[in-house]
Amino acid sequence: MADYRQMWTDLGMDLEKHDILCQVLPDAFGSVYLSQENRPEGMDYFNFVVAEIHGVRPSELIAHQQKGGKVFGTFCVYVPDEVIFAAGAIATGLCGGSQFWVPGGEKVLPANTCPLIKASVGARLDGTCPFFKIADMYIGETTCDGKKKAWEILNEHVPVHVMDLPQMKRAKDIKAWEDEIKILIQRVEEQCGTKITAASLAENIKLINGKRQALARLYNTRKNSPVPISGKDVLLITQIAFYDDPARFTEQVNALCDELDARIAKSEGVIPADAPRILITGTPMAIPNWKLHHVLESSGAAVVVEELCTGTRYFENPVDESKTTIDEQIKALAERYMKINCACFTPNTGRIDDILRLVKEYKVDGVVDCNLQFCGTYSTESYLVDRALKEAGIPVLHIETDYSDQDFEQLRTRVQAFLEMLEK
Ligand code: BJ8
């Protein structure tokens, strides 16, 4: 990585602690990613983005702030990025995916809190992530209890605007989300000193839809056998989608897809065509959480699709672009975002329907339902996921894990036994 020490010092980061992270990340990335054979050339861009993760994009965000722009940090796929970009600001995903940040979170949170929340709070309190330091405001949401309480702690360090997400999907709930988007617009406008217009919102609905389309195109390539790209690589790209510049990201994903189309035409793949095809469902995998994909693919499986927030939940369903007034656009945004199926909703049958649909579309042999420890909603929903898959005759493996590597070998043993069963 180039030298960004002055920038990190100016941000008030803990450089000594941060150096430890900078030392371990390249090794982890090298062993999980760079060891793969026959990776598409289009991955070079994404490798670069990860190699410079705490440098290149943070310096772009700072340059934006120096020109008077604002940066908003987000933690959930229900937060409409379109609104933030329409105000001339930048949205960047902040969810922490590394064990490195967990002890920092445990200083203020109960140990039996989900690692995603502990890592996110720890990254801010320890001062070891530039993105957390740069953001002028965080946008939280009321999805789960742990997050709700974490906002109160984080709000002591940086302003947090919390969106009240309804947890049912009746017409009045969709209307309530529309109202929450209106409140977000006001708050973002105040913070930025700009006005969101129908024209700026239309432009940014297109921008984010473009990103969604590119990701949908990428995921579609994985319906082929052999798969032209590994699941690991697609996971990485999806994780990068949360913080990269949207226009540049879209261009890079489309360029990669051109290369993958050429591979498909030649029946060229990265994983043998007879490898078991796996769908992963469950809680999100924030960067740099690559554990499960690594265990699966280094054990001979092909991860072909993720029903995750770092997966199909992030990009399916574009926002209707035909609306011309702000009110109509907000309604279209609310309708699109309320189609996401998070386990914090009751009922959440749409998620089961999605899993069963994706199993067919991607010709899946087995499902791995993987949840982060202490996530009550997803682990409870596992019962319904399991029943639906069994009724459909699809083998399923349930995993509960955290960000540490302690269970790596145990996971490998369970995954290998599952894959052997699929091969029979
Ligand atoms: S839409 S999954 S990104 S809330 S933080 S719920 S893992 S205990 S992240 Fe999420 Fe939005 Fe839903 Fe997706 Fe569980 Fe942890 Fe809570 Fe979590």
CSV table of N, CA, C and O in Angstrom, one decimal, residues 246-341:
chain,number,residue,atom,x,y,z
A,246,PRO,N,-19.8,4.6,-7.2
A,246,PRO,CA,-20.8,3.8,-8.0
A,246,PRO,C,-20.5,3.7,-9.5
A,246,PRO,O,-20.7,2.7,-10.1
A,247,ALA,N,-20.2,4.9,-10.1
A,247,ALA,CA,-20.1,4.9,-11.6
A,247,ALA,C,-18.9,4.1,-12.0
A,247,ALA,O,-18.9,3.2,-12.9
A,248,ARG,N,-17.8,4.3,-11.3
A,248,ARG,CA,-16.5,3.5,-11.6
A,248,ARG,C,-16.7,2.0,-11.4
A,248,ARG,O,-16.3,1.2,-12.2
A,249,PHE,N,-17.4,1.7,-10.2
A,249,PHE,CA,-17.6,0.3,-9.9
A,249,PHE,C,-18.4,-0.4,-11.0
A,249,PHE,O,-18.1,-1.5,-11.5
A,250,THR,N,-19.5,0.3,-11.4
A,250,THR,CA,-20.4,-0.3,-12.5
A,250,THR,C,-19.6,-0.5,-13.7
A,250,THR,O,-19.7,-1.6,-14.4
A,251,GLU,N,-18.8,0.4,-14.1
A,251,GLU,CA,-18.0,0.3,-15.3
A,251,GLU,C,-17.0,-1.0,-15.2
A,251,GLU,O,-16.9,-1.8,-16.1
A,252,GLN,N,-16.4,-1.1,-14.0
A,252,GLN,CA,-15.5,-2.2,-13.8
A,252,GLN,C,-16.2,-3.5,-13.8
A,252,GLN,O,-15.7,-4.5,-14.3
A,253,VAL,N,-17.3,-3.6,-13.2
A,253,VAL,CA,-18.1,-4.9,-13.2
A,253,VAL,C,-18.5,-5.2,-14.6
A,253,VAL,O,-18.4,-6.4,-15.0
A,254,ASN,N,-19.0,-4.2,-15.3
A,254,ASN,CA,-19.4,-4.6,-16.7
A,254,ASN,C,-18.3,-5.0,-17.6
A,254,ASN,O,-18.4,-5.9,-18.4
A,255,ALA,N,-17.1,-4.4,-17.4
A,255,ALA,CA,-15.9,-4.9,-18.1
A,255,ALA,C,-15.6,-6.3,-17.8
A,255,ALA,O,-15.3,-7.1,-18.6
A,256,LEU,N,-15.6,-6.6,-16.5
A,256,LEU,CA,-15.4,-8.0,-16.0
A,256,LEU,C,-16.4,-8.9,-16.7
A,256,LEU,O,-16.1,-10.0,-17.1
A,257,CYS,N,-17.7,-8.5,-16.7
A,257,CYS,CA,-18.7,-9.4,-17.3
A,257,CYS,C,-18.4,-9.7,-18.8
A,257,CYS,O,-18.7,-10.8,-19.2
A,258,ASP,N,-17.9,-8.7,-19.5
A,258,ASP,CA,-17.6,-8.9,-20.9
A,258,ASP,C,-16.5,-10.1,-21.0
A,258,ASP,O,-16.7,-11.0,-21.8
A,259,GLU,N,-15.6,-10.0,-20.1
A,259,GLU,CA,-14.6,-11.1,-20.0
A,259,GLU,C,-15.2,-12.4,-19.7
A,259,GLU,O,-14.9,-13.5,-20.3
A,260,LEU,N,-16.1,-12.4,-18.7
A,260,LEU,CA,-16.8,-13.6,-18.3
A,260,LEU,C,-17.7,-14.2,-19.4
A,260,LEU,O,-17.7,-15.4,-19.6
A,261,ASP,N,-18.3,-13.3,-20.2
A,261,ASP,CA,-19.1,-13.8,-21.3
A,261,ASP,C,-18.2,-14.6,-22.3
A,261,ASP,O,-18.6,-15.6,-22.8
A,262,ALA,N,-17.0,-14.0,-22.5
A,262,ALA,CA,-16.1,-14.7,-23.4
A,262,ALA,C,-15.7,-16.1,-22.9
A,262,ALA,O,-15.6,-17.1,-23.6
A,263,ARG,N,-15.5,-16.1,-21.6
A,263,ARG,CA,-15.2,-17.4,-21.0
A,263,ARG,C,-16.3,-18.4,-21.1
A,263,ARG,O,-16.1,-19.6,-21.4
A,264,ILE,N,-17.5,-17.9,-20.9
A,264,ILE,CA,-18.7,-18.8,-21.0
A,264,ILE,C,-18.8,-19.4,-22.4
A,264,ILE,O,-19.1,-20.6,-22.6
A,265,ALA,N,-18.5,-18.5,-23.4
A,265,ALA,CA,-18.6,-18.9,-24.8
A,265,ALA,C,-17.6,-20.1,-25.1
A,265,ALA,O,-17.9,-20.9,-25.9
A,266,LYS,N,-16.5,-20.1,-24.3
A,266,LYS,CA,-15.5,-21.1,-24.5
A,266,LYS,C,-15.7,-22.3,-23.5
A,266,LYS,O,-14.8,-23.1,-23.4
A,267,SER,N,-16.7,-22.2,-22.7
A,267,SER,CA,-16.9,-23.2,-21.6
A,267,SER,C,-15.7,-23.2,-20.7
A,267,SER,O,-15.4,-24.3,-20.2
A,268,GLU,N,-15.2,-22.1,-20.5
A,268,GLU,CA,-14.0,-22.0,-19.6
A,268,GLU,C,-14.5,-21.6,-18.2
A,268,GLU,O,-15.2,-20.7,-18.0
A,269,GLY,N,-14.0,-22.4,-17.2
A,269,GLY,CA,-14.4,-22.1,-15.8
A,269,GLY,C,-13.3,-22.1,-14.8
A,269,GLY,O,-12.2,-22.4,-15.2
A,270,VAL,N,-13.6,-21.7,-13.6
A,270,VAL,CA,-12.5,-21.7,-12.6
A,270,VAL,C,-12.7,-22.9,-11.6
A,270,VAL,O,-11.7,-23.2,-10.9
A,271,ILE,N,-13.8,-23.5,-11.6
A,271,ILE,CA,-14.1,-24.6,-10.7
A,271,ILE,C,-14.7,-25.7,-11.6
A,271,ILE,O,-15.5,-25.4,-12.4
A,272,PRO,N,-14.2,-27.0,-11.4
A,272,PRO,CA,-14.7,-28.0,-12.3
A,272,PRO,C,-16.2,-28.1,-12.4
A,272,PRO,O,-16.9,-27.8,-11.4
A,273,ALA,N,-16.7,-28.4,-13.5
A,273,ALA,CA,-18.2,-28.4,-13.8
A,273,ALA,C,-18.9,-29.4,-12.9
A,273,ALA,O,-20.1,-29.2,-12.6
A,274,ASP,N,-18.2,-30.4,-12.4
A,274,ASP,CA,-18.9,-31.4,-11.5
A,274,ASP,C,-18.9,-31.0,-10.0
A,274,ASP,O,-19.4,-31.8,-9.2
A,275,ALA,N,-18.3,-29.9,-9.7
A,275,ALA,CA,-18.3,-29.4,-8.3
A,275,ALA,C,-19.7,-29.2,-7.8
A,275,ALA,O,-20.5,-28.7,-8.5
A,276,PRO,N,-20.0,-29.6,-6.5
A,276,PRO,CA,-21.3,-29.3,-6.0
A,276,PRO,C,-21.6,-27.8,-6.0
A,276,PRO,O,-20.7,-27.0,-5.6
A,277,ARG,N,-22.8,-27.4,-6.4
A,277,ARG,CA,-23.2,-26.0,-6.6
A,277,ARG,C,-23.9,-25.6,-5.3
A,277,ARG,O,-24.9,-26.1,-4.9
A,278,ILE,N,-23.4,-24.5,-4.6
A,278,ILE,CA,-23.9,-24.1,-3.3
A,278,ILE,C,-24.5,-22.8,-3.3
A,278,ILE,O,-24.0,-21.8,-3.9
A,279,LEU,N,-25.7,-22.6,-2.6
A,279,LEU,CA,-26.3,-21.3,-2.3
A,279,LEU,C,-26.0,-21.1,-0.9
A,279,LEU,O,-26.2,-21.9,0.0
A,280,ILE,N,-25.5,-19.8,-0.6
A,280,ILE,CA,-25.4,-19.5,0.9
A,280,ILE,C,-26.5,-18.5,1.2
A,280,ILE,O,-26.7,-17.5,0.5
A,281,THR,N,-27.1,-18.7,2.3
A,281,THR,CA,-28.1,-17.8,2.8
A,281,THR,C,-27.8,-17.4,4.3
A,281,THR,O,-27.1,-18.2,4.9
A,282,GLY,N,-28.4,-16.3,4.7
A,282,GLY,CA,-28.1,-16.0,6.1
A,282,GLY,C,-27.8,-14.5,6.4
A,282,GLY,O,-28.3,-13.6,5.6
A,283,THR,N,-26.9,-14.3,7.4
A,283,THR,CA,-26.6,-12.9,7.7
A,283,THR,C,-25.5,-12.4,6.8
A,283,THR,O,-24.8,-13.2,6.2
A,284,PRO,N,-25.3,-11.1,6.7
A,284,PRO,CA,-24.4,-10.5,5.7
A,284,PRO,C,-22.9,-10.8,6.0
A,284,PRO,O,-22.6,-11.1,7.2
A,285,MET,N,-22.1,-10.8,5.0
A,285,MET,CA,-20.6,-11.0,5.2
A,285,MET,C,-19.9,-9.7,4.8
A,285,MET,O,-19.6,-9.5,3.6
A,286,ALA,N,-19.6,-8.9,5.8
A,286,ALA,CA,-19.0,-7.6,5.6
A,286,ALA,C,-17.5,-7.9,5.4
A,286,ALA,O,-16.9,-8.8,5.9
A,287,ILE,N,-16.9,-7.0,4.6
A,287,ILE,CA,-15.5,-7.1,4.3
A,287,ILE,C,-14.7,-7.0,5.5
A,287,ILE,O,-15.0,-6.2,6.4
A,288,PRO,N,-13.6,-7.8,5.9
A,288,PRO,CA,-13.1,-8.9,5.1
A,288,PRO,C,-13.5,-10.3,5.6
A,288,PRO,O,-12.6,-11.1,5.8
A,289,ASN,N,-14.8,-10.5,5.7
A,289,ASN,CA,-15.2,-11.8,6.2
A,289,ASN,C,-15.4,-12.7,4.9
A,289,ASN,O,-16.4,-12.6,4.2
A,290,TRP,N,-14.4,-13.5,4.7
A,290,TRP,CA,-14.4,-14.4,3.5
A,290,TRP,C,-14.4,-15.9,4.0
A,290,TRP,O,-14.1,-16.8,3.2
A,291,LYS,N,-14.6,-16.1,5.3
A,291,LYS,CA,-14.3,-17.4,5.9
A,291,LYS,C,-15.1,-18.6,5.2
A,291,LYS,O,-14.5,-19.5,4.8
A,292,LEU,N,-16.4,-18.4,5.2
A,292,LEU,CA,-17.2,-19.6,4.7
A,292,LEU,C,-17.0,-19.9,3.2
A,292,LEU,O,-16.8,-21.0,2.8
A,293,HIS,N,-16.9,-18.8,2.4
A,293,HIS,CA,-16.6,-19.1,1.0
A,293,HIS,C,-15.2,-19.8,0.8
A,293,HIS,O,-15.1,-20.7,0.0
A,294,HIS,N,-14.3,-19.4,1.6
A,294,HIS,CA,-13.0,-20.0,1.6
A,294,HIS,C,-13.0,-21.5,2.0
A,294,HIS,O,-12.5,-22.3,1.3
A,295,VAL,N,-13.7,-21.7,3.0
A,295,VAL,CA,-13.9,-23.1,3.5
A,295,VAL,C,-14.5,-24.0,2.4
A,295,VAL,O,-14.1,-25.0,2.0
A,296,LEU,N,-15.6,-23.4,1.8
A,296,LEU,CA,-16.4,-24.2,0.8
A,296,LEU,C,-15.6,-24.4,-0.4
A,296,LEU,O,-15.5,-25.5,-0.9
A,297,GLU,N,-15.0,-23.3,-1.0
A,297,GLU,CA,-14.3,-23.5,-2.3
A,297,GLU,C,-13.0,-24.2,-2.2
A,297,GLU,O,-12.6,-24.9,-3.1
A,298,SER,N,-12.3,-24.1,-1.0
A,298,SER,CA,-11.1,-24.8,-0.9
A,298,SER,C,-11.4,-26.3,-0.6
A,298,SER,O,-10.5,-27.1,-0.5
A,299,SER,N,-12.7,-26.6,-0.3
A,299,SER,CA,-13.1,-28.0,-0.1
A,299,SER,C,-13.7,-28.6,-1.4
A,299,SER,O,-14.3,-29.7,-1.4
A,300,GLY,N,-13.6,-27.9,-2.5
A,300,GLY,CA,-14.1,-28.4,-3.8
A,300,GLY,C,-15.5,-28.0,-4.2
A,300,GLY,O,-16.0,-28.5,-5.2
A,301,ALA,N,-16.2,-27.1,-3.5
A,301,ALA,CA,-17.5,-26.7,-3.9
A,301,ALA,C,-17.4,-25.4,-4.8
A,301,ALA,O,-16.4,-24.8,-4.8
A,302,ALA,N,-18.5,-25.1,-5.5
A,302,ALA,CA,-18.6,-23.9,-6.2
A,302,ALA,C,-19.7,-23.1,-5.5
A,302,ALA,O,-20.9,-23.6,-5.5
A,303,VAL,N,-19.4,-21.9,-5.0
A,303,VAL,CA,-20.5,-21.1,-4.4
A,303,VAL,C,-21.1,-20.3,-5.6
A,303,VAL,O,-20.4,-19.5,-6.2
A,304,VAL,N,-22.3,-20.6,-5.9
A,304,VAL,CA,-22.9,-20.0,-7.2
A,304,VAL,C,-23.8,-18.8,-6.9
A,304,VAL,O,-24.1,-18.1,-7.8
A,305,VAL,N,-24.3,-18.7,-5.7
A,305,VAL,CA,-25.2,-17.5,-5.4
A,305,VAL,C,-25.3,-17.3,-3.9
A,305,VAL,O,-25.2,-18.3,-3.1
A,306,GLU,N,-25.5,-16.1,-3.5
A,306,GLU,CA,-25.7,-15.7,-2.1
A,306,GLU,C,-27.0,-15.0,-1.9
A,306,GLU,O,-27.2,-13.9,-2.4
A,307,GLU,N,-27.9,-15.6,-1.1
A,307,GLU,CA,-29.1,-14.9,-0.7
A,307,GLU,C,-28.8,-14.2,0.6
A,307,GLU,O,-29.0,-14.7,1.7
A,308,LEU,N,-28.1,-13.1,0.5
A,308,LEU,CA,-27.5,-12.4,1.6
A,308,LEU,C,-27.7,-10.9,1.3
A,308,LEU,O,-27.9,-10.5,0.1
A,309,CYS,N,-27.4,-10.0,2.3
A,309,CYS,CA,-27.4,-8.6,2.0
A,309,CYS,C,-26.1,-8.3,1.3
A,309,CYS,O,-26.1,-7.2,0.6
A,310,THR,N,-25.1,-9.1,1.4
A,310,THR,CA,-23.9,-9.0,0.5
A,310,THR,C,-24.2,-10.0,-0.6
A,310,THR,O,-23.4,-10.9,-0.8
A,311,GLY,N,-25.2,-9.9,-1.3
A,311,GLY,CA,-25.6,-10.8,-2.3
A,311,GLY,C,-26.9,-10.3,-3.0
A,311,GLY,O,-27.0,-9.1,-3.2
A,312,THR,N,-27.8,-11.2,-3.3
A,312,THR,CA,-29.0,-10.8,-4.1
A,312,THR,C,-29.9,-9.8,-3.4
A,312,THR,O,-30.5,-9.0,-4.1
A,313,ARG,N,-29.9,-9.8,-2.1
A,313,ARG,CA,-30.8,-8.8,-1.4
A,313,ARG,C,-30.3,-7.4,-1.7
A,313,ARG,O,-31.1,-6.4,-1.6
A,314,TYR,N,-29.0,-7.2,-2.0
A,314,TYR,CA,-28.5,-5.9,-2.3
A,314,TYR,C,-28.9,-5.3,-3.6
A,314,TYR,O,-29.1,-4.1,-3.8
A,315,PHE,N,-29.0,-6.2,-4.6
A,315,PHE,CA,-29.2,-5.6,-6.0
A,315,PHE,C,-30.5,-6.0,-6.7
A,315,PHE,O,-30.8,-5.4,-7.7
A,316,GLU,N,-31.3,-7.0,-6.2
A,316,GLU,CA,-32.5,-7.4,-6.9
A,316,GLU,C,-33.5,-6.2,-6.8
A,316,GLU,O,-33.5,-5.5,-5.8
A,317,ASN,N,-34.4,-6.2,-7.8
A,317,ASN,CA,-35.5,-5.2,-7.8
A,317,ASN,C,-35.0,-3.7,-8.0
A,317,ASN,O,-34.6,-3.0,-7.1
A,318,PRO,N,-34.9,-3.3,-9.3
A,318,PRO,CA,-34.5,-1.9,-9.5
A,318,PRO,C,-35.6,-0.9,-9.0
A,318,PRO,O,-36.8,-1.3,-8.9
A,319,VAL,N,-35.3,0.3,-8.8
A,319,VAL,CA,-36.3,1.4,-8.5
A,319,VAL,C,-36.9,1.8,-9.8
A,319,VAL,O,-36.2,1.9,-10.8
A,320,ASP,N,-38.2,2.0,-9.8
A,320,ASP,CA,-38.9,2.4,-11.0
A,320,ASP,C,-38.4,3.8,-11.4
A,320,ASP,O,-38.5,4.8,-10.6
A,321,GLU,N,-37.9,3.9,-12.6
A,321,GLU,CA,-37.3,5.1,-13.1
A,321,GLU,C,-38.2,6.1,-13.8
A,321,GLU,O,-37.9,7.1,-14.2
A,322,SER,N,-39.5,5.6,-13.9
A,322,SER,CA,-40.4,6.4,-14.7
A,322,SER,C,-41.1,7.6,-14.0
A,322,SER,O,-41.8,8.4,-14.5
A,323,LYS,N,-40.8,7.7,-12.7
A,323,LYS,CA,-41.5,8.7,-11.9
A,323,LYS,C,-40.8,10.1,-12.0
A,323,LYS,O,-39.6,10.2,-12.1
A,324,THR,N,-41.6,11.2,-12.0
A,324,THR,CA,-41.0,12.5,-12.4
A,324,THR,C,-41.1,13.5,-11.2
A,324,THR,O,-40.5,14.5,-11.2
A,325,THR,N,-42.0,13.2,-10.2
A,325,THR,CA,-42.1,14.2,-9.1
A,325,THR,C,-41.4,13.5,-7.9
A,325,THR,O,-41.3,12.3,-7.8
A,326,ILE,N,-40.9,14.4,-7.0
A,326,ILE,CA,-40.2,13.9,-5.8
A,326,ILE,C,-41.1,12.9,-5.0
A,326,ILE,O,-40.6,11.9,-4.6
A,327,ASP,N,-42.4,13.3,-4.9
A,327,ASP,CA,-43.2,12.4,-4.1
A,327,ASP,C,-43.4,11.0,-4.7
A,327,ASP,O,-43.3,10.0,-4.0
A,328,GLU,N,-43.5,11.0,-6.0
A,328,GLU,CA,-43.6,9.7,-6.7
A,328,GLU,C,-42.3,8.9,-6.6
A,328,GLU,O,-42.3,7.7,-6.5
A,329,GLN,N,-41.2,9.6,-6.7
A,329,GLN,CA,-39.9,9.0,-6.6
A,329,GLN,C,-39.7,8.4,-5.2
A,329,GLN,O,-39.2,7.3,-5.1
A,330,ILE,N,-40.1,9.1,-4.2
A,330,ILE,CA,-39.9,8.6,-2.8
A,330,ILE,C,-40.8,7.3,-2.6
A,330,ILE,O,-40.4,6.4,-2.0
A,331,LYS,N,-42.0,7.4,-3.2
A,331,LYS,CA,-42.9,6.2,-3.1
A,331,LYS,C,-42.2,5.0,-3.8
A,331,LYS,O,-42.2,3.9,-3.3
A,332,ALA,N,-41.6,5.3,-5.0
A,332,ALA,CA,-41.0,4.2,-5.7
A,332,ALA,C,-39.8,3.7,-4.9
A,332,ALA,O,-39.5,2.4,-4.9
A,333,LEU,N,-39.1,4.6,-4.3
A,333,LEU,CA,-37.9,4.1,-3.5
A,333,LEU,C,-38.4,3.2,-2.3
A,333,LEU,O,-37.9,2.1,-2.1
A,334,ALA,N,-39.5,3.7,-1.6
A,334,ALA,CA,-40.0,2.9,-0.5
A,334,ALA,C,-40.5,1.6,-0.9
A,334,ALA,O,-40.2,0.5,-0.3
A,335,GLU,N,-41.2,1.5,-2.1
A,335,GLU,CA,-41.7,0.2,-2.6
A,335,GLU,C,-40.5,-0.7,-2.9
A,335,GLU,O,-40.5,-1.9,-2.6
A,336,ARG,N,-39.5,-0.2,-3.5
A,336,ARG,CA,-38.3,-1.0,-3.9
A,336,ARG,C,-37.6,-1.5,-2.6
A,336,ARG,O,-37.3,-2.7,-2.4
A,337,TYR,N,-37.3,-0.7,-1.7
A,337,TYR,CA,-36.6,-1.1,-0.5
A,337,TYR,C,-37.4,-2.0,0.4
A,337,TYR,O,-36.8,-2.9,1.0
A,338,MET,N,-38.7,-1.9,0.4
A,338,MET,CA,-39.5,-2.8,1.2
A,338,MET,C,-39.7,-4.1,0.6
A,338,MET,O,-40.3,-5.0,1.2
A,339,LYS,N,-39.1,-4.3,-0.6
A,339,LYS,CA,-39.1,-5.7,-1.2
A,339,LYS,C,-37.9,-6.5,-0.6
A,339,LYS,O,-37.8,-7.7,-0.9
A,340,ILE,N,-37.0,-5.9,0.1
A,340,ILE,CA,-35.9,-6.7,0.6
A,340,ILE,C,-36.4,-7.5,1.8
A,340,ILE,O,-37.3,-7.1,2.5
A,341,ASN,N,-35.9,-8.7,1.9
A,341,ASN,CA,-36.5,-9.7,2.9
A,341,ASN,C,-35.5,-9.9,4.0
A,341,ASN,O,-34.7,-10.9,3.9
